[in-house]
């Protein structure tokens, strides 16, 4: 009974993460900055921008990886729901990784 409650909580969290990240990815995008036609003076080499740290997304990724590991080691398939949960976790982790690569 304890495992069933944990699985229900895990599946619910997975679905919420998936919905949250897909909704954020589908949100309005800022217009692109205009590109100058010709530069008058050659630009000095600019320092390479490193992606900004996102501690909440980083932590969410850690939790999703742990949840996936737990699901993969589960004994039952739960009529395909375990595999579907893993699939959703993979999608959510991909979206979170995309977020981590953005500024």
PDB file of C-alpha atoms in Angstrom:
ATOM      1  CA  UNK A   1       0.000   0.000   0.000  1.00  0.00           C
ATOM      2  CA  UNK A   2       2.919   2.302   0.778  1.00  0.00           C
ATOM      3  CA  UNK A   3       4.415   1.723  -2.685  1.00  0.00           C
ATOM      4  CA  UNK A   4       1.114   2.473  -4.408  1.00  0.00           C
ATOM      5  CA  UNK A   5       0.862   5.829  -2.611  1.00  0.00           C
ATOM      6  CA  UNK A   6       4.444   6.655  -3.558  1.00  0.00           C
ATOM      7  CA  UNK A   7       3.809   5.705  -7.195  1.00  0.00           C
ATOM      8  CA  UNK A   8       0.679   7.864  -7.287  1.00  0.00           C
ATOM      9  CA  UNK A   9       2.634  10.810  -5.888  1.00  0.00           C
ATOM     10  CA  UNK A  10       5.484  10.205  -8.322  1.00  0.00           C
ATOM     11  CA  UNK A  11       3.215   9.986 -11.359  1.00  0.00           C
ATOM     12  CA  UNK A  12       1.364  13.155 -10.299  1.00  0.00           C
ATOM     13  CA  UNK A  13       4.642  15.035  -9.840  1.00  0.00           C
ATOM     14  CA  UNK A  14       5.860  13.812 -13.215  1.00  0.00           C
ATOM     15  CA  UNK A  15       2.731  15.014 -14.957  1.00  0.00           C
ATOM     16  CA  UNK A  16       2.933  18.395 -13.235  1.00  0.00           C
ATOM     17  CA  UNK A  17       6.575  18.831 -14.263  1.00  0.00           C
ATOM     18  CA  UNK A  18       5.714  17.861 -17.830  1.00  0.00           C
ATOM     19  CA  UNK A  19       2.838  20.324 -17.990  1.00  0.00           C
ATOM     20  CA  UNK A  20       4.818  23.122 -16.359  1.00  0.00           C
ATOM     21  CA  UNK A  21       7.815  22.787 -18.658  1.00  0.00           C
ATOM     22  CA  UNK A  22       5.761  22.370 -21.829  1.00  0.00           C
ATOM     23  CA  UNK A  23       3.646  25.417 -20.920  1.00  0.00           C
ATOM     24  CA  UNK A  24       6.773  27.468 -20.257  1.00  0.00           C
ATOM     25  CA  UNK A  25       8.307  26.369 -23.555  1.00  0.00           C
ATOM     26  CA  UNK A  26       5.148  27.334 -25.467  1.00  0.00           C
ATOM     27  CA  UNK A  27       4.961  30.806 -23.892  1.00  0.00           C
ATOM     28  CA  UNK A  28       5.461  34.069 -25.771  1.00  0.00           C
ATOM     29  CA  UNK A  29       8.917  34.648 -27.131  1.00  0.00           C
ATOM     30  CA  UNK A  30      10.779  37.970 -27.073  1.00  0.00           C
ATOM     31  CA  UNK A  31      11.366  39.532 -30.493  1.00  0.00           C
ATOM     32  CA  UNK A  32      14.843  39.040 -31.892  1.00  0.00           C
ATOM     33  CA  UNK A  33      17.208  42.004 -31.850  1.00  0.00           C
ATOM     34  CA  UNK A  34      17.893  43.522 -35.288  1.00  0.00           C
ATOM     35  CA  UNK A  35      21.223  42.543 -36.814  1.00  0.00           C
ATOM     36  CA  UNK A  36      23.347  45.439 -38.118  1.00  0.00           C
ATOM     37  CA  UNK A  37      24.060  45.208 -41.850  1.00  0.00           C
ATOM     38  CA  UNK A  38      27.791  46.082 -41.699  1.00  0.00           C
ATOM     39  CA  UNK A  39      30.061  46.736 -38.754  1.00  0.00           C
ATOM     40  CA  UNK A  40      32.176  49.901 -39.200  1.00  0.00           C
ATOM     41  CA  UNK A  41      34.971  48.741 -36.893  1.00  0.00           C
ATOM     42  CA  UNK A  42      35.880  45.104 -36.411  1.00  0.00           C
ATOM     43  CA  UNK A  43      34.604  43.995 -33.048  1.00  0.00           C
ATOM     44  CA  UNK A  44      37.030  42.728 -30.453  1.00  0.00           C
ATOM     45  CA  UNK A  45      36.554  39.124 -29.491  1.00  0.00           C
ATOM     46  CA  UNK A  46      33.819  39.024 -26.921  1.00  0.00           C
ATOM     47  CA  UNK A  47      34.068  36.668 -23.967  1.00  0.00           C
ATOM     48  CA  UNK A  48      32.075  33.485 -24.439  1.00  0.00           C
ATOM     49  CA  UNK A  49      28.803  33.668 -22.540  1.00  0.00           C
ATOM     50  CA  UNK A  50      28.222  30.770 -20.199  1.00  0.00           C
ATOM     51  CA  UNK A  51      24.661  29.647 -19.546  1.00  0.00           C
ATOM     52  CA  UNK A  52      23.086  31.190 -16.473  1.00  0.00           C
ATOM     53  CA  UNK A  53      22.603  28.861 -13.504  1.00  0.00           C
ATOM     54  CA  UNK A  54      19.042  27.949 -12.685  1.00  0.00           C
ATOM     55  CA  UNK A  55      19.132  26.366  -9.216  1.00  0.00           C
ATOM     56  CA  UNK A  56      15.435  25.411  -9.170  1.00  0.00           C
ATOM     57  CA  UNK A  57      15.588  23.702 -12.546  1.00  0.00           C
ATOM     58  CA  UNK A  58      18.880  22.042 -11.624  1.00  0.00           C
ATOM     59  CA  UNK A  59      17.298  20.659  -8.458  1.00  0.00           C
ATOM     60  CA  UNK A  60      14.196  19.539 -10.361  1.00  0.00           C
ATOM     61  CA  UNK A  61      16.435  17.665 -12.805  1.00  0.00           C
ATOM     62  CA  UNK A  62      18.111  15.845  -9.913  1.00  0.00           C
ATOM     63  CA  UNK A  63      14.714  14.840  -8.521  1.00  0.00           C
ATOM     64  CA  UNK A  64      13.473  13.668 -11.916  1.00  0.00           C
ATOM     65  CA  UNK A  65      16.606  11.556 -12.420  1.00  0.00           C
ATOM     66  CA  UNK A  66      16.115   9.994  -8.985  1.00  0.00           C
ATOM     67  CA  UNK A  67      12.435   9.344  -9.734  1.00  0.00           C
ATOM     68  CA  UNK A  68      13.337   7.703 -13.044  1.00  0.00           C
ATOM     69  CA  UNK A  69      15.863   5.463 -11.289  1.00  0.00           C
ATOM     70  CA  UNK A  70      13.207   4.411  -8.755  1.00  0.00           C
ATOM     71  CA  UNK A  71      10.680   3.680 -11.496  1.00  0.00           C
ATOM     72  CA  UNK A  72      13.205   1.644 -13.463  1.00  0.00           C
ATOM     73  CA  UNK A  73      13.897  -0.524 -10.424  1.00  0.00           C
ATOM     74  CA  UNK A  74      10.197  -1.078  -9.616  1.00  0.00           C
ATOM     75  CA  UNK A  75       9.087  -4.711  -9.664  1.00  0.00           C
ATOM     76  CA  UNK A  76       5.730  -4.287 -11.428  1.00  0.00           C
ATOM     77  CA  UNK A  77       4.786  -2.677 -14.726  1.00  0.00           C
ATOM     78  CA  UNK A  78       1.408  -1.414 -13.406  1.00  0.00           C
ATOM     79  CA  UNK A  79      -0.340  -2.161 -16.708  1.00  0.00           C
ATOM     80  CA  UNK A  80       2.089   0.004 -18.671  1.00  0.00           C
ATOM     81  CA  UNK A  81       1.842   3.043 -16.402  1.00  0.00           C
ATOM     82  CA  UNK A  82       5.386   2.633 -15.136  1.00  0.00           C
ATOM     83  CA  UNK A  83       6.774   2.737 -18.691  1.00  0.00           C
ATOM     84  CA  UNK A  84       4.560   5.698 -19.540  1.00  0.00           C
ATOM     85  CA  UNK A  85       5.799   7.524 -16.420  1.00  0.00           C
ATOM     86  CA  UNK A  86       9.399   6.931 -17.474  1.00  0.00           C
ATOM     87  CA  UNK A  87       8.571   8.257 -20.941  1.00  0.00           C
ATOM     88  CA  UNK A  88       7.049  11.411 -19.420  1.00  0.00           C
ATOM     89  CA  UNK A  89      10.062  11.834 -17.156  1.00  0.00           C
ATOM     90  CA  UNK A  90      12.368  11.615 -20.160  1.00  0.00           C
ATOM     91  CA  UNK A  91      10.354  14.344 -21.896  1.00  0.00           C
ATOM     92  CA  UNK A  92      10.334  16.524 -18.767  1.00  0.00           C
ATOM     93  CA  UNK A  93      14.086  16.074 -18.280  1.00  0.00           C
ATOM     94  CA  UNK A  94      14.698  17.056 -21.900  1.00  0.00           C
ATOM     95  CA  UNK A  95      12.635  20.237 -21.453  1.00  0.00           C
ATOM     96  CA  UNK A  96      14.472  21.064 -18.213  1.00  0.00           C
ATOM     97  CA  UNK A  97      17.821  20.576 -19.956  1.00  0.00           C
ATOM     98  CA  UNK A  98      16.671  22.997 -22.674  1.00  0.00           C
ATOM     99  CA  UNK A  99      15.819  25.502 -19.927  1.00  0.00           C
ATOM    100  CA  UNK A 100      19.266  25.043 -18.402  1.00  0.00           C
ATOM    101  CA  UNK A 101      20.919  25.924 -21.715  1.00  0.00           C
ATOM    102  CA  UNK A 102      19.037  29.235 -21.995  1.00  0.00           C
ATOM    103  CA  UNK A 103      20.013  32.577 -20.489  1.00  0.00           C
TER     104      UNK A 103
END
